[in-house]
PDB file of C-alpha atoms in Angstrom:
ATOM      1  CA  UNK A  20     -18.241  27.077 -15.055  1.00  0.00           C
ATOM      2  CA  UNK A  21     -15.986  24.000 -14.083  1.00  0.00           C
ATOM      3  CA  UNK A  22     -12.593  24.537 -15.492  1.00  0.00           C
ATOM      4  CA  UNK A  23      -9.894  21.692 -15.515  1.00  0.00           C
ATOM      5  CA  UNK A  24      -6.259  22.813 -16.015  1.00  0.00           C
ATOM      6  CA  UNK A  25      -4.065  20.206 -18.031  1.00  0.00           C
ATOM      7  CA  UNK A  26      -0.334  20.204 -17.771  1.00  0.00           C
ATOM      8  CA  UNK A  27       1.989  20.739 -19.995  1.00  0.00           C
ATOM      9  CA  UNK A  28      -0.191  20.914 -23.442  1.00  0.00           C
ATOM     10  CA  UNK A  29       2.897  19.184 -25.387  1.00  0.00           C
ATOM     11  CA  UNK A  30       6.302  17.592 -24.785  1.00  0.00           C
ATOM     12  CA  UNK A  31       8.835  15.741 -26.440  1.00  0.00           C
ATOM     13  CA  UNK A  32      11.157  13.178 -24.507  1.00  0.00           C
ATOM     14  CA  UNK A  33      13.401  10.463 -25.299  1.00  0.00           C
ATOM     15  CA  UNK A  34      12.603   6.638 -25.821  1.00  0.00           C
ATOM     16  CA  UNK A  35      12.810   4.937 -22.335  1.00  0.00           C
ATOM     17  CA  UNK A  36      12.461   7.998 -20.147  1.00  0.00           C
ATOM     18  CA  UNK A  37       9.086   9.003 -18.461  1.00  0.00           C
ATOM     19  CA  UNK A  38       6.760  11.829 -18.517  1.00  0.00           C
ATOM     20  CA  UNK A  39       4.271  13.037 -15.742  1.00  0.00           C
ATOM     21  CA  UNK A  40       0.820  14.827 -16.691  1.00  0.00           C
ATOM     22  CA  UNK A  41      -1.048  16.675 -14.517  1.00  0.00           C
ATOM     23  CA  UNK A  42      -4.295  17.296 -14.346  1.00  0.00           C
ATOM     24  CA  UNK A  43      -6.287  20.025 -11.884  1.00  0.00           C
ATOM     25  CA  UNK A  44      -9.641  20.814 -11.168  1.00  0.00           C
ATOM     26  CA  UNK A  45      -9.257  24.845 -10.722  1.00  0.00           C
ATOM     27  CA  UNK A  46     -12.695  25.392  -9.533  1.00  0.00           C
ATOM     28  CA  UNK A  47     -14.285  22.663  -7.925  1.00  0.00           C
ATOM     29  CA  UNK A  48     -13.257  19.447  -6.073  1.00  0.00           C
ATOM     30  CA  UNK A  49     -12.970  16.111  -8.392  1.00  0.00           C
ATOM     31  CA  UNK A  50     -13.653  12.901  -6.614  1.00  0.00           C
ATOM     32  CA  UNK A  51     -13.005  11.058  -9.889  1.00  0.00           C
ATOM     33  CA  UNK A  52     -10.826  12.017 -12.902  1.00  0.00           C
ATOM     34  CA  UNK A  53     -10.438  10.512 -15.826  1.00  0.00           C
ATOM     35  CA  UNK A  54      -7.638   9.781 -18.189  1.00  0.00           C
ATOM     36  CA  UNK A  55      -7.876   9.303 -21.887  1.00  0.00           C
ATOM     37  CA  UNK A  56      -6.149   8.571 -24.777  1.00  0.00           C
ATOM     38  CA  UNK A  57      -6.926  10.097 -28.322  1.00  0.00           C
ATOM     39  CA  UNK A  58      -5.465   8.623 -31.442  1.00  0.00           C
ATOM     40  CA  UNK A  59      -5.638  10.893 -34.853  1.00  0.00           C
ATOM     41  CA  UNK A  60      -9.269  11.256 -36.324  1.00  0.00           C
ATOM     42  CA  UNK A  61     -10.443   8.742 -33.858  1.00  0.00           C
ATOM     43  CA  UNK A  62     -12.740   9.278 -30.647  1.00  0.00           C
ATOM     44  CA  UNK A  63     -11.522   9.421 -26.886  1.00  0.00           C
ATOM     45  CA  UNK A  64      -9.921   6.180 -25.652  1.00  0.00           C
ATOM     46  CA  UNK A  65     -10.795   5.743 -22.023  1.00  0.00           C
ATOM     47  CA  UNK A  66      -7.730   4.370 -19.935  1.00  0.00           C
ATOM     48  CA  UNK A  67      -8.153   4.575 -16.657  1.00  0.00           C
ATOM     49  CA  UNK A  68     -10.752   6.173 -13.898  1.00  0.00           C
ATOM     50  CA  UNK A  69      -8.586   7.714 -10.528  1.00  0.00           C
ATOM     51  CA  UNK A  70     -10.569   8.408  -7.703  1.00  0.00           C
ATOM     52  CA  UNK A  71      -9.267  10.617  -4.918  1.00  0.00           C
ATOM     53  CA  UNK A  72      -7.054   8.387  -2.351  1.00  0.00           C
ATOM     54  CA  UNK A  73      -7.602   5.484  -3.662  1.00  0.00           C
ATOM     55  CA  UNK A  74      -6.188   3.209  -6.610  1.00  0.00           C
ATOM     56  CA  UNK A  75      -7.105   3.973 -10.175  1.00  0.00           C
ATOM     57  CA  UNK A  76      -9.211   1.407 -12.005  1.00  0.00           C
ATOM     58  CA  UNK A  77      -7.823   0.589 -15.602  1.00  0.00           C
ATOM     59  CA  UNK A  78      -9.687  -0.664 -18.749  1.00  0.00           C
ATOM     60  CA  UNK A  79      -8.850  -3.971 -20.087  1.00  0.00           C
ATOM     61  CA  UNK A  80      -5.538  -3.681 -22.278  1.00  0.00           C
ATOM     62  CA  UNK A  81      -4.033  -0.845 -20.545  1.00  0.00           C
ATOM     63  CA  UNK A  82      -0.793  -1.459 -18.651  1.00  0.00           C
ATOM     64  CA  UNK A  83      -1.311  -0.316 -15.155  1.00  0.00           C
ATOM     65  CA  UNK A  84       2.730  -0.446 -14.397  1.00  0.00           C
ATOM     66  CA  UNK A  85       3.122   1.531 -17.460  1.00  0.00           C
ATOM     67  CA  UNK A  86       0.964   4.309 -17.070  1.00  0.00           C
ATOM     68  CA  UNK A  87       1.116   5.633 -13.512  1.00  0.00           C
ATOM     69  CA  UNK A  88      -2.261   7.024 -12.198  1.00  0.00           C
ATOM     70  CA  UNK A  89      -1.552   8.980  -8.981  1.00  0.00           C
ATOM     71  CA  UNK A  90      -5.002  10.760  -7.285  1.00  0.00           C
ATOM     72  CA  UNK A  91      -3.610  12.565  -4.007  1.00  0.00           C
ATOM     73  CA  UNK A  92      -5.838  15.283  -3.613  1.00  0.00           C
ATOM     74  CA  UNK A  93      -9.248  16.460  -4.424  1.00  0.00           C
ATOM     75  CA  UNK A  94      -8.030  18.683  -7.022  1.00  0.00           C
ATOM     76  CA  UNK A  95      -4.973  16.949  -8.810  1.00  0.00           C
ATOM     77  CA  UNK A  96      -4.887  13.832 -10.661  1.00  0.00           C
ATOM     78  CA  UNK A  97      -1.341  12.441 -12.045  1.00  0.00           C
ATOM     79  CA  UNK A  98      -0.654  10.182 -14.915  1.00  0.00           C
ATOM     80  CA  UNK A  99       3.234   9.144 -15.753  1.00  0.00           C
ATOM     81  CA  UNK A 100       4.179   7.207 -18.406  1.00  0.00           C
ATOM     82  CA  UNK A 101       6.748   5.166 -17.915  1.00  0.00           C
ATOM     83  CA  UNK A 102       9.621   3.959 -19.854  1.00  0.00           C
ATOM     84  CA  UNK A 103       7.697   5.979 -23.158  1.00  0.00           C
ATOM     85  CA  UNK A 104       8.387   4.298 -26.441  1.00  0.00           C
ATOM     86  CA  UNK A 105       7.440   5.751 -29.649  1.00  0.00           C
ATOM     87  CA  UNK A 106       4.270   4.084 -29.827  1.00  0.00           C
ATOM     88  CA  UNK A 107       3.316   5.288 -26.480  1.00  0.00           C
ATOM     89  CA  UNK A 108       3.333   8.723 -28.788  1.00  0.00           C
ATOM     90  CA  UNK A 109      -0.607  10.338 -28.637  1.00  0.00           C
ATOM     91  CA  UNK A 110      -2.939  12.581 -27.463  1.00  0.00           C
ATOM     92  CA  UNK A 111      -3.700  12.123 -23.680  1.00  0.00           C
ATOM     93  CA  UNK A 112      -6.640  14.005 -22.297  1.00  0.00           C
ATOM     94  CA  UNK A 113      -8.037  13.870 -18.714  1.00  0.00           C
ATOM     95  CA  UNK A 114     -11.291  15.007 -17.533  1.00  0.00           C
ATOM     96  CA  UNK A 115     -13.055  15.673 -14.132  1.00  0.00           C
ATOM     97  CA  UNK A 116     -16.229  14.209 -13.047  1.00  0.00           C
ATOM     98  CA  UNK A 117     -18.490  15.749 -10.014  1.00  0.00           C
ATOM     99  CA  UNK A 118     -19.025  19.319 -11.064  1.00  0.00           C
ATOM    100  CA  UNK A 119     -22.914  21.014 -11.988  1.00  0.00           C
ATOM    101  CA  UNK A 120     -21.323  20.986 -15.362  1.00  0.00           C
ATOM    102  CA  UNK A 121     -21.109  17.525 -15.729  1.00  0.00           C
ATOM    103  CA  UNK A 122     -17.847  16.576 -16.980  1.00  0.00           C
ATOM    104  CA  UNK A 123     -14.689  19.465 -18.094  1.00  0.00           C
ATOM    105  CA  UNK A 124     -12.101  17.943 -20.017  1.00  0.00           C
ATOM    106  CA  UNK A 125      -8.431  19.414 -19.851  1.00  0.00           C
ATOM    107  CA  UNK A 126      -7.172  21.116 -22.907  1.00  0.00           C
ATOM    108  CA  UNK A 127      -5.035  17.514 -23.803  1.00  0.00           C
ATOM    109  CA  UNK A 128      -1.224  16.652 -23.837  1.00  0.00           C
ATOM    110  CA  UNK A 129       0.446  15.832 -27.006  1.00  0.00           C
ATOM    111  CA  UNK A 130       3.078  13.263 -26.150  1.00  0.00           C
ATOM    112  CA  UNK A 131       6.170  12.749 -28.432  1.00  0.00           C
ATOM    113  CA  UNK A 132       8.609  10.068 -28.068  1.00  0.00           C
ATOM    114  CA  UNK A 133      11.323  10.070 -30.169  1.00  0.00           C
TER     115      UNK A 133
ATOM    116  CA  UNK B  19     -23.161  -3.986 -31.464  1.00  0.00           C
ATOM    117  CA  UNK B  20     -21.123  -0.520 -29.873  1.00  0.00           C
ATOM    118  CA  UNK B  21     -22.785   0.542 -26.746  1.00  0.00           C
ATOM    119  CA  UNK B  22     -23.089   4.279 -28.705  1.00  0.00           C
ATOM    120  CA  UNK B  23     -23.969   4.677 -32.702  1.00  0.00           C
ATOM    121  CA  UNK B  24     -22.777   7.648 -34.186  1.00  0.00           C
ATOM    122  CA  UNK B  25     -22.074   8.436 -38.106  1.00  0.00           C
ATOM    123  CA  UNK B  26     -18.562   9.305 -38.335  1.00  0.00           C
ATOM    124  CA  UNK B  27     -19.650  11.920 -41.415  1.00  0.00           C
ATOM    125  CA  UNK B  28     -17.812  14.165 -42.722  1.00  0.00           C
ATOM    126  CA  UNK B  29     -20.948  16.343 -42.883  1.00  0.00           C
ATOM    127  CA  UNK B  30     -20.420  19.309 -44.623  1.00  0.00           C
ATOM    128  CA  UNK B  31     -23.052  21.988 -44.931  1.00  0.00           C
ATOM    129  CA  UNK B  32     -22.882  25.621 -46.184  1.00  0.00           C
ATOM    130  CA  UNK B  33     -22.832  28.773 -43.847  1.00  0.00           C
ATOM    131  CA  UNK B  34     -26.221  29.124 -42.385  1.00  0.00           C
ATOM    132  CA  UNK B  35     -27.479  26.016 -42.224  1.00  0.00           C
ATOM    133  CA  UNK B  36     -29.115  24.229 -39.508  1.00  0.00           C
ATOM    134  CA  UNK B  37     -26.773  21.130 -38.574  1.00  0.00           C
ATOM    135  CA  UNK B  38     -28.411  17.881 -37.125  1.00  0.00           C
ATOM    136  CA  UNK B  39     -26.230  15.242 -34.962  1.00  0.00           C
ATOM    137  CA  UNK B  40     -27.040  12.346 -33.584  1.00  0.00           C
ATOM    138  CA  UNK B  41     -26.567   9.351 -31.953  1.00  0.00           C
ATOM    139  CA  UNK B  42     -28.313   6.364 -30.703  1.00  0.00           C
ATOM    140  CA  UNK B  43     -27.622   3.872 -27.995  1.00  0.00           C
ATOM    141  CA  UNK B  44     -28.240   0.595 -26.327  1.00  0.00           C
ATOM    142  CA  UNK B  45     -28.198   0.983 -22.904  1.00  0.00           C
ATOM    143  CA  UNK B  46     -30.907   2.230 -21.910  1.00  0.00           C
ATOM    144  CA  UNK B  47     -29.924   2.797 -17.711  1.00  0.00           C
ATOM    145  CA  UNK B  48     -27.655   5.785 -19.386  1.00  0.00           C
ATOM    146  CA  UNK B  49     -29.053   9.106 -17.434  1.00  0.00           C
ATOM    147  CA  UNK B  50     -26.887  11.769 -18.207  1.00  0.00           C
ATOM    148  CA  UNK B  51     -26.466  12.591 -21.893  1.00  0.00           C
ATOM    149  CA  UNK B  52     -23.477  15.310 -23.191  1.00  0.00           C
ATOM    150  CA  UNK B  53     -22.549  16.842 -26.646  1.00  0.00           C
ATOM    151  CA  UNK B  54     -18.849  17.924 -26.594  1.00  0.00           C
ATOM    152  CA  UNK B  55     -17.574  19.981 -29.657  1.00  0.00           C
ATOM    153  CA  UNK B  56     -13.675  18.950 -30.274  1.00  0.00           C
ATOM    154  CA  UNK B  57     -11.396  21.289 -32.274  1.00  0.00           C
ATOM    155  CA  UNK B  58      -8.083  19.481 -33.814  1.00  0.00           C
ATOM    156  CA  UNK B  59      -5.621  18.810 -31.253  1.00  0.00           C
ATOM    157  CA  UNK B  60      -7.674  20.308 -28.154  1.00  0.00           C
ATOM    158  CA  UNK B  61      -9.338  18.485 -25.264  1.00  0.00           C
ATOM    159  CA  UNK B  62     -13.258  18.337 -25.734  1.00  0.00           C
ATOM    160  CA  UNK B  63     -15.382  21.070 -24.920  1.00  0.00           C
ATOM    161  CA  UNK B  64     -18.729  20.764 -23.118  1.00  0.00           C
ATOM    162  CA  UNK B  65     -21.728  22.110 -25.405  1.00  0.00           C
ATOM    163  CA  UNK B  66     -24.812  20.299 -23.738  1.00  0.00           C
ATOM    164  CA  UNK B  67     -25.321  18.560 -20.326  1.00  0.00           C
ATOM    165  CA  UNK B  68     -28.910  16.779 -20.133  1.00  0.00           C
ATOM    166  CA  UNK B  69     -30.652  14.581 -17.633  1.00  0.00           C
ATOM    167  CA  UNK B  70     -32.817  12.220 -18.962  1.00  0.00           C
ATOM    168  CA  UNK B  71     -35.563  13.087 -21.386  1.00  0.00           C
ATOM    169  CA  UNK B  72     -36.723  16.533 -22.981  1.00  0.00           C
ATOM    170  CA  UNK B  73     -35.534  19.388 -24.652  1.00  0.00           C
ATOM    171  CA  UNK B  74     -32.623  22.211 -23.822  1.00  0.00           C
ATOM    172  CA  UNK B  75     -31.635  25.051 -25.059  1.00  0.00           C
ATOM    173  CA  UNK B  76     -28.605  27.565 -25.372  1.00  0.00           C
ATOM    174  CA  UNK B  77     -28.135  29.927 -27.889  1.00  0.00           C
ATOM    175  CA  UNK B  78     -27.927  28.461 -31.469  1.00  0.00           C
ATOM    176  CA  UNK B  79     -28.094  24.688 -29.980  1.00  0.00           C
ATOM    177  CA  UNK B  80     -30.810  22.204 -29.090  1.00  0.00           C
ATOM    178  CA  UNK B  81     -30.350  19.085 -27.755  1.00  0.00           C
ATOM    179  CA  UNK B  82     -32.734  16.715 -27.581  1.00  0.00           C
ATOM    180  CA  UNK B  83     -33.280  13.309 -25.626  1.00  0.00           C
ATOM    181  CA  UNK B  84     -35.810  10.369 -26.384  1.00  0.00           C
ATOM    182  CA  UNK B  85     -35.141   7.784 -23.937  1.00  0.00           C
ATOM    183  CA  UNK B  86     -37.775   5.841 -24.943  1.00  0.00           C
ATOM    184  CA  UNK B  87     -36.218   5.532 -28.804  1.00  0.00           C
ATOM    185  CA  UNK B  88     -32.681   5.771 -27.428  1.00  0.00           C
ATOM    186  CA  UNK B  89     -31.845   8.667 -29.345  1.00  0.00           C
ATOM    187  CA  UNK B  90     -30.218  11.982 -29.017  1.00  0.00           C
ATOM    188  CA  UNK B  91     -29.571  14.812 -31.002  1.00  0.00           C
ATOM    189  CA  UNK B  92     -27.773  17.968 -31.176  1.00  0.00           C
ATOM    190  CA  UNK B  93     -29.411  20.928 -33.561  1.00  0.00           C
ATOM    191  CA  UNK B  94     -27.178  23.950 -34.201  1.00  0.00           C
ATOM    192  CA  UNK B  95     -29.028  26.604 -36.066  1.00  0.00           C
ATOM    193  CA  UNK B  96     -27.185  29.225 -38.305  1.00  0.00           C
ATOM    194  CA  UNK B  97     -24.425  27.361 -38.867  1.00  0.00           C
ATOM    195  CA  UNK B  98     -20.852  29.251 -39.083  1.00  0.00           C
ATOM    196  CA  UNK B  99     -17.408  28.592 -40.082  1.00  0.00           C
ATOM    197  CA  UNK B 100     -16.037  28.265 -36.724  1.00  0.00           C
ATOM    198  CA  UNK B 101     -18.883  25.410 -35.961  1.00  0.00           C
ATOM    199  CA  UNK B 102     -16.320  23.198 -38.002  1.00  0.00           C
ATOM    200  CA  UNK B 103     -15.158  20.379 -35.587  1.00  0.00           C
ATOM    201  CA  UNK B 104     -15.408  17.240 -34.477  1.00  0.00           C
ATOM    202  CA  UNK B 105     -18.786  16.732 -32.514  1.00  0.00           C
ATOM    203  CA  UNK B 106     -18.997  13.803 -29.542  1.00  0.00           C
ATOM    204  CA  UNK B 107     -21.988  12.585 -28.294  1.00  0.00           C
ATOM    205  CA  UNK B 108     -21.374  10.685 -24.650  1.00  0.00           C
ATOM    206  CA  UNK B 109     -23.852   9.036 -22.222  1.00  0.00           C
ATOM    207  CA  UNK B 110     -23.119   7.847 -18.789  1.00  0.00           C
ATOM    208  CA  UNK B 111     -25.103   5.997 -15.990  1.00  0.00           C
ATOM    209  CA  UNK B 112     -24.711   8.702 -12.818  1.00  0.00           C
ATOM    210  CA  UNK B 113     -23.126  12.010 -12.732  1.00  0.00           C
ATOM    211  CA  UNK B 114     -19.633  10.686 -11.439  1.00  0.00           C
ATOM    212  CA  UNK B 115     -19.579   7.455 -13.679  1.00  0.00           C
ATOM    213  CA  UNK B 116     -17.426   7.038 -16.940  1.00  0.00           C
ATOM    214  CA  UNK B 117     -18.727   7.922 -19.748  1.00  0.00           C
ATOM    215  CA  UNK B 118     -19.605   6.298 -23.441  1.00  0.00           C
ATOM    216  CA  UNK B 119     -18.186   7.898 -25.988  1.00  0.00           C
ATOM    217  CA  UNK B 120     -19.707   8.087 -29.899  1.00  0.00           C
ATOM    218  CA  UNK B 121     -17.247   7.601 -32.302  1.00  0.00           C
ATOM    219  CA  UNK B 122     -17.443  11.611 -32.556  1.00  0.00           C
ATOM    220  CA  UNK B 123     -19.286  13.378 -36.092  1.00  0.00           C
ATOM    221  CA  UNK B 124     -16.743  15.484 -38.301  1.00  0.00           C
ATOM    222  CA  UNK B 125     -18.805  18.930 -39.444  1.00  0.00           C
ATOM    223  CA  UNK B 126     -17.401  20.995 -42.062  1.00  0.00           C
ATOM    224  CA  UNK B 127     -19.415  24.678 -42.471  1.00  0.00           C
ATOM    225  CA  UNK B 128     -18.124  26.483 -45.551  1.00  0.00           C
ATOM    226  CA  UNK B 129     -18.641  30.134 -46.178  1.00  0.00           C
TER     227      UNK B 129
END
């Protein structure tokens, strides 16, 4: 089956710094990828939908300068967050669209800012 | 009105059991219909993948589609502890669109 490969599953950084997530189709070539964001005992967030080579298309409320959606390749999709506060603290899952399997989610990225 | 209904639970049945999900919807140009099963703190994991209307099967679950009542469900027979998650119901329009996420039904299966 599909299998994405999410990058790394947790981190903790420092207010004002930024983190990058990566996200990787191991298997099969992702045209579009999607990014997510998961709040506790709530359902998937979408944020933004990157498609390969061009630029990503956000949903309404979510800061495009703040969360960096890079799509270089066929099989990598970036999102950095920029200048984290501690409310930018949450579960951030991406997923790959394209496959026979419909669409594989990574295994998520718990973000920490402290 | 969300664009996808589903009952947040918790559901809790005992071991055994046979566990219906569901989840309605408005939209009804959504094709491509997907159960995901969600343990705490992991990404979403793909259970069911259906096209339009009818039945599938795999192993212990069903999922069914009724376009014309905009309904779908997801039937897991002999339930078991590790069945305890979070269950997601999405919909989307084509194969490479976003999808529509259900709010995402909380089973509990005790022994």
């Amino acid at each position: 089956g599909a299998v994405v490969s999410q990058h790394p599953s947790w981190v903790i950084c420092k207010s004002g710094t930024s983190v990058k997530i990566e996200c990787r189709s191991l298997d099969f070539q992702a045209t579009t990828m999607f990014w997510y964001r998961q709040f506790p005992k709530q359902s998937l967030m979408l944020m933004a939908t990157s498609n390969e080579g061009s630029k990503a298309t956000y949903e309404q409320g979510v800061e495009k300068d703040k969360f960096l959606i890079n799509h270089a390749s066929l099989t990598l999709s970036t999102l950095t967050v920029t200048s984290a506060h501690p409310e930018d603290s949450s579960f951030y899952i991406c997923s790959a669209g394209g496959s026979n399997y419909g669409y594989t989610f990574g295994s998520g990225t718990r973000l920490t800012v402290v | 009105q969300k664009e996808v209904e589903q009952d947040p639970g918790p559901l809790s049945v005992p071991e055994g059991a046979i566990v219906s999900l569901n989840c309605t919807y408005s939209n009804s140009a959504f094709q491509y219909f997907m159960w995901y099963r969600q343990y705490s703190r992991k990404g979403p994991e793909l259970l069911m993948y259906t096209y339009s209307s009818g039945n599938k099967e795999d192993g212990r679950f069903t999922a069914q589609v009724d376009k014309s009542s905009k309904y779908i469900s997801l039937f897991i027979r002999d339930s078991q502890p590790s069945d305890s998650a979070t269950y997601l119901c999405a919909m989307s329009f084509d194969n490479t669109d976003k999808l529509i996420f259900g709010t995402g039904t909380r089973l509990q299966v005790f022994p």
